[in-house]
mmCIF file of C-alpha atoms in Angstrom:
data_model
loop_
_atom_site.group_PDB
_atom_site.id
_atom_site.type_symbol
_atom_site.label_atom_id
_atom_site.label_comp_id
_atom_site.label_asym_id
_atom_site.label_seq_id
_atom_site.Cartn_x
_atom_site.Cartn_y
_atom_site.Cartn_z
ATOM 1 C CA MET A 22 -7.145 16.760 29.441
ATOM 2 C CA ALA A 23 -8.377 14.600 27.989
ATOM 3 C CA THR A 24 -5.932 11.723 26.222
ATOM 4 C CA GLN A 25 -6.817 11.034 22.466
ATOM 5 C CA PRO A 26 -8.476 7.756 21.490
ATOM 6 C CA ALA A 27 -6.121 4.827 20.777
ATOM 7 C CA HIS A 28 -5.650 3.784 17.227
ATOM 8 C CA LEU A 29 -6.826 0.729 16.163
ATOM 9 C CA VAL A 30 -7.155 -1.065 12.743
ATOM 10 C CA HIS A 31 -9.605 -3.722 11.766
ATOM 11 C CA GLY A 32 -10.156 -7.025 12.275
ATOM 12 C CA MET A 33 -10.975 -9.911 10.556
ATOM 13 C CA GLY A 34 -14.219 -9.676 11.080
ATOM 14 C CA THR A 35 -16.452 -6.231 12.387
ATOM 15 C CA ALA A 36 -14.743 -5.269 15.369
ATOM 16 C CA MET A 37 -12.357 -2.849 15.622
ATOM 17 C CA GLU A 38 -8.239 -4.278 16.963
ATOM 18 C CA ALA A 39 -5.953 -2.732 19.094
ATOM 19 C CA PRO A 40 -2.730 -2.776 15.843
ATOM 20 C CA THR A 41 0.239 -4.899 15.181
ATOM 21 C CA TRP A 42 1.879 -2.364 13.551
ATOM 22 C CA PRO A 43 1.835 0.789 16.434
ATOM 23 C CA ALA A 44 0.677 3.961 14.496
ATOM 24 C CA ILE A 45 3.115 6.519 12.953
ATOM 25 C CA ALA A 46 4.195 8.805 15.583
ATOM 26 C CA ALA A 47 4.461 12.846 14.508
ATOM 27 C CA ASP A 48 8.730 12.308 15.556
ATOM 28 C CA GLU A 49 8.806 9.539 12.756
ATOM 29 C CA ALA A 50 7.274 10.489 9.652
ATOM 30 C CA GLU A 51 9.257 13.923 9.721
ATOM 31 C CA ALA A 52 12.190 12.089 10.074
ATOM 32 C CA VAL A 53 10.796 9.867 6.879
ATOM 33 C CA LEU A 54 9.813 13.354 5.430
ATOM 34 C CA ALA A 55 13.641 14.534 6.301
ATOM 35 C CA HIS A 56 14.101 11.996 2.247
ATOM 36 C CA PHE A 57 12.058 13.260 0.174
ATOM 37 C CA PRO A 58 12.856 16.719 -0.698
ATOM 38 C CA ALA A 59 9.588 17.677 -2.883
ATOM 39 C CA ALA A 60 7.441 16.625 0.527
ATOM 40 C CA GLY A 61 8.233 19.918 2.257
ATOM 41 C CA TRP A 62 7.819 20.388 5.898
ATOM 42 C CA MET A 63 5.858 19.176 8.019
ATOM 43 C CA SER A 64 2.564 20.132 9.257
ATOM 44 C CA GLY A 65 0.803 18.174 11.633
ATOM 45 C CA LEU A 66 -0.612 14.176 10.941
ATOM 46 C CA HIS A 67 -4.524 14.089 10.226
ATOM 47 C CA TRP A 68 -5.464 10.603 9.483
ATOM 48 C CA HIS A 69 -4.251 7.140 10.322
ATOM 49 C CA SER A 70 -5.443 4.352 8.463
ATOM 50 C CA PRO A 71 -7.210 1.118 10.001
ATOM 51 C CA ARG A 72 -6.101 -0.932 7.331
ATOM 52 C CA PRO A 73 -4.274 -3.882 9.216
ATOM 53 C CA PHE A 74 -1.385 -4.532 7.029
ATOM 54 C CA SER A 75 0.390 -1.746 7.591
ATOM 55 C CA ALA A 76 1.193 1.607 9.080
ATOM 56 C CA ALA A 77 -0.726 5.065 7.063
ATOM 57 C CA THR A 78 -1.065 8.154 8.565
ATOM 58 C CA LEU A 79 -2.050 11.985 6.164
ATOM 59 C CA VAL A 80 1.130 14.216 6.558
ATOM 60 C CA HIS A 81 -0.038 17.933 6.123
ATOM 61 C CA THR A 82 3.511 20.199 4.807
ATOM 62 C CA THR A 83 4.338 22.145 3.646
ATOM 63 C CA THR A 84 3.355 21.822 0.331
ATOM 64 C CA GLY A 85 0.659 19.348 0.567
ATOM 65 C CA ALA A 86 -0.920 16.422 1.844
ATOM 66 C CA PHE A 87 0.821 13.327 0.992
ATOM 67 C CA LEU A 88 -0.043 9.885 2.314
ATOM 68 C CA LEU A 89 2.998 8.444 4.226
ATOM 69 C CA LYS A 90 3.724 4.440 4.621
ATOM 70 C CA ARG A 91 4.731 2.626 6.765
ATOM 71 C CA HIS A 92 6.107 -1.535 5.891
ATOM 72 C CA HIS A 93 7.912 -4.399 8.382
ATOM 73 C CA HIS A 94 10.600 -5.238 5.514
ATOM 74 C CA ARG A 95 8.524 -8.894 5.908
ATOM 75 C CA VAL A 96 5.757 -7.491 4.110
ATOM 76 C CA ARG A 97 7.489 -4.818 1.907
ATOM 77 C CA THR A 98 10.734 -4.557 1.212
ATOM 78 C CA VAL A 99 12.265 -1.782 -0.072
ATOM 79 C CA GLU A 100 13.288 -3.233 -3.927
ATOM 80 C CA GLY A 101 9.147 -4.569 -3.441
ATOM 81 C CA LEU A 102 8.227 -0.856 -2.930
ATOM 82 C CA ALA A 103 10.326 0.261 -6.289
ATOM 83 C CA GLU A 104 8.145 -2.533 -8.587
ATOM 84 C CA GLU A 105 5.437 -1.806 -7.384
ATOM 85 C CA HIS A 106 6.018 1.823 -8.220
ATOM 86 C CA ALA A 107 7.445 1.403 -11.886
ATOM 87 C CA PHE A 108 4.148 -1.124 -13.005
ATOM 88 C CA ILE A 109 2.706 2.635 -11.177
ATOM 89 C CA ALA A 110 4.880 4.501 -14.011
ATOM 90 C CA HIS A 111 3.996 3.028 -16.258
ATOM 91 C CA LEU A 112 -0.247 3.013 -15.176
ATOM 92 C CA ALA A 113 1.001 7.665 -15.277
ATOM 93 C CA GLY A 114 2.652 7.205 -18.557
ATOM 94 C CA ALA A 115 -0.859 5.368 -19.909
ATOM 95 C CA GLY A 116 -3.020 8.248 -18.670
ATOM 96 C CA VAL A 117 -4.283 5.640 -16.236
ATOM 97 C CA SER A 118 -5.380 8.686 -12.694
ATOM 98 C CA VAL A 119 -3.128 7.146 -9.970
ATOM 99 C CA PRO A 120 -1.660 8.869 -6.421
ATOM 100 C CA GLU A 121 1.997 10.023 -8.026
ATOM 101 C CA VAL A 122 4.752 7.927 -5.676
ATOM 102 C CA ILE A 123 7.500 11.008 -4.153
ATOM 103 C CA ALA A 124 10.812 9.664 -4.520
ATOM 104 C CA THR A 125 14.657 10.705 -2.710
ATOM 105 C CA ALA A 126 16.768 13.706 -3.386
ATOM 106 C CA ASP A 127 17.909 10.841 -4.785
ATOM 107 C CA GLY A 128 15.959 9.193 -7.079
ATOM 108 C CA ALA A 129 14.884 6.491 -5.059
ATOM 109 C CA THR A 130 11.102 5.364 -3.939
ATOM 110 C CA ALA A 131 11.033 4.670 -0.765
ATOM 111 C CA VAL A 132 14.014 3.945 2.234
ATOM 112 C CA ALA A 133 14.376 1.968 5.251
ATOM 113 C CA SER A 134 15.020 2.373 8.592
ATOM 114 C CA ALA A 135 15.771 -0.415 10.768
ATOM 115 C CA ALA A 136 12.024 -2.953 10.459
ATOM 116 C CA TRP A 137 10.547 -0.989 8.129
ATOM 117 C CA SER A 138 10.260 -0.241 4.741
ATOM 118 C CA TYR A 139 7.834 4.403 3.787
ATOM 119 C CA GLU A 140 6.396 4.396 0.324
ATOM 120 C CA LEU A 141 5.494 8.352 0.127
ATOM 121 C CA HIS A 142 2.288 9.015 -2.483
ATOM 122 C CA ARG A 143 0.994 12.283 -2.820
ATOM 123 C CA ALA A 144 -2.745 12.371 -1.861
ATOM 124 C CA ALA A 145 -4.485 11.763 -4.973
ATOM 125 C CA PRO A 146 -7.641 14.522 -5.320
ATOM 126 C CA GLY A 147 -11.750 13.662 -4.439
ATOM 127 C CA ALA A 148 -13.082 12.396 -1.282
ATOM 128 C CA ASP A 149 -11.521 8.924 0.080
ATOM 129 C CA LEU A 150 -15.518 7.281 0.430
ATOM 130 C CA TYR A 151 -14.143 4.067 0.746
ATOM 131 C CA ARG A 152 -10.467 4.714 3.629
ATOM 132 C CA ASP A 153 -12.404 3.544 6.874
ATOM 133 C CA SER A 154 -14.394 0.538 5.173
ATOM 134 C CA LEU A 155 -13.339 -2.479 5.765
ATOM 135 C CA SER A 156 -12.043 -4.136 2.370
ATOM 136 C CA TRP A 157 -14.572 -6.410 1.999
ATOM 137 C CA THR A 158 -17.551 -3.440 2.476
ATOM 138 C CA PRO A 159 -20.254 -3.769 -0.956
ATOM 139 C CA PHE A 160 -19.599 -0.315 -3.064
ATOM 140 C CA ALA A 161 -22.068 2.477 -1.367
ATOM 141 C CA SER A 162 -24.373 2.926 -4.717
ATOM 142 C CA ARG A 163 -24.427 0.390 -8.594
ATOM 143 C CA ALA A 164 -22.707 3.944 -10.084
ATOM 144 C CA HIS A 165 -19.866 3.666 -7.351
ATOM 145 C CA ALA A 166 -19.843 -0.524 -8.757
ATOM 146 C CA HIS A 167 -19.240 0.592 -11.600
ATOM 147 C CA ALA A 168 -16.797 3.520 -12.295
ATOM 148 C CA ALA A 169 -15.317 1.288 -9.751
ATOM 149 C CA GLY A 170 -15.982 -0.804 -13.257
ATOM 150 C CA VAL A 171 -14.297 1.005 -15.856
ATOM 151 C CA ALA A 172 -11.686 1.921 -13.065
ATOM 152 C CA LEU A 173 -10.199 -1.266 -13.589
ATOM 153 C CA ALA A 174 -10.883 -2.053 -16.628
ATOM 154 C CA THR A 175 -9.288 1.136 -17.653
ATOM 155 C CA LEU A 176 -5.689 -0.167 -15.513
ATOM 156 C CA HIS A 177 -6.034 -3.462 -17.403
ATOM 157 C CA GLU A 178 -5.687 -2.106 -20.907
ATOM 158 C CA ALA A 179 -2.352 -0.274 -19.038
ATOM 159 C CA ALA A 180 -1.603 -3.202 -18.053
ATOM 160 C CA ARG A 181 -1.163 -5.200 -20.986
ATOM 161 C CA SER A 182 2.064 -3.300 -22.183
ATOM 162 C CA PHE A 183 3.606 -4.099 -19.170
ATOM 163 C CA THR A 184 6.358 -5.416 -19.216
ATOM 164 C CA ALA A 185 8.559 -6.494 -15.961
ATOM 165 C CA PRO A 186 10.232 -9.827 -14.682
ATOM 166 C CA ALA A 187 7.843 -12.536 -12.482
ATOM 167 C CA ARG A 188 8.195 -11.395 -8.616
ATOM 168 C CA ARG A 189 9.573 -12.970 -6.588
ATOM 169 C CA PRO A 190 7.208 -15.450 -4.244
ATOM 170 C CA GLN A 191 6.270 -12.791 -0.916
ATOM 171 C CA PRO A 192 4.049 -12.158 1.819
ATOM 172 C CA LEU A 193 0.872 -10.365 0.236
ATOM 173 C CA VAL A 194 1.237 -11.120 -3.781
ATOM 174 C CA ALA A 195 -0.656 -13.081 -6.070
ATOM 175 C CA SER A 196 0.366 -15.237 -8.574
ATOM 176 C CA PHE A 197 -2.200 -17.358 -9.720
ATOM 177 C CA THR A 198 -0.150 -20.017 -9.951
ATOM 178 C CA ILE A 199 -2.016 -23.068 -8.469
ATOM 179 C CA LEU A 200 -6.116 -22.322 -10.252
ATOM 180 C CA PRO A 201 -4.660 -22.190 -13.352
ATOM 181 C CA ALA A 202 -2.203 -24.821 -13.546
ATOM 182 C CA ALA A 203 -2.410 -28.354 -15.399
ATOM 183 C CA ASP A 204 -1.851 -30.291 -11.629
ATOM 184 C CA PRO A 205 -3.132 -27.429 -9.382
ATOM 185 C CA ILE A 206 -2.051 -29.576 -5.823
ATOM 186 C CA ALA A 207 1.590 -29.121 -7.096
ATOM 187 C CA ALA A 208 1.626 -25.551 -7.892
ATOM 188 C CA ALA A 209 0.084 -25.731 -4.580
ATOM 189 C CA GLU A 210 2.698 -27.901 -2.979
ATOM 190 C CA ALA A 211 5.564 -25.454 -4.668
ATOM 191 C CA TYR A 212 3.583 -22.221 -3.816
ATOM 192 C CA VAL A 213 3.573 -23.614 -0.122
ATOM 193 C CA ALA A 214 7.431 -25.242 -0.071
ATOM 194 C CA ALA A 215 8.644 -21.419 -2.264
ATOM 195 C CA ARG A 216 7.397 -20.112 1.393
ATOM 196 C CA PRO A 217 8.792 -21.094 4.785
ATOM 197 C CA GLY A 218 6.085 -19.162 6.688
ATOM 198 C CA LEU A 219 3.508 -21.520 5.327
ATOM 199 C CA ALA A 220 5.599 -24.937 4.965
ATOM 200 C CA ALA A 221 5.631 -24.008 9.454
ATOM 201 C CA THR A 222 2.276 -23.894 10.296
#
């Protein structure tokens, strides 16, 4: 009986590497899906994301296909995900095409279990041509680059009416406070001081 190839993720170069976070297992996905009744019953896992900062898998269920993402709580908390989901809901309300965020039976859009935070999105229609590509891979064509630019402009226009408090300092969230500051050096020092993990390195 053939063994399954090891799950690898993108490294900092062009080579694939062993993941920091283990791939989402079928029993784990099934337990998380139990919090999201709208997702139905799981029939299988069909793809694992190679992105390095979280684990994600495409889950097929009795009601369709969903992207289940798992984050370490030090990278994304349930509260932080709720902030992002509020922004996604705003974009959807403004007519921007975004994947649907699935809610739990009590209306939450993320759940925590042990050291992990989970979110569930309905799979977007169409083909994801770049899902296995490195994040810094150039667009395959001018048409793709143009379409991405139009989509980004549409997102920015819709985002102009979004109001929310500034997000707390956390990994992988850029606040763009250093370069536009009157004193960028002082702003950089404050940025590091607010992030003890950076200050310790």
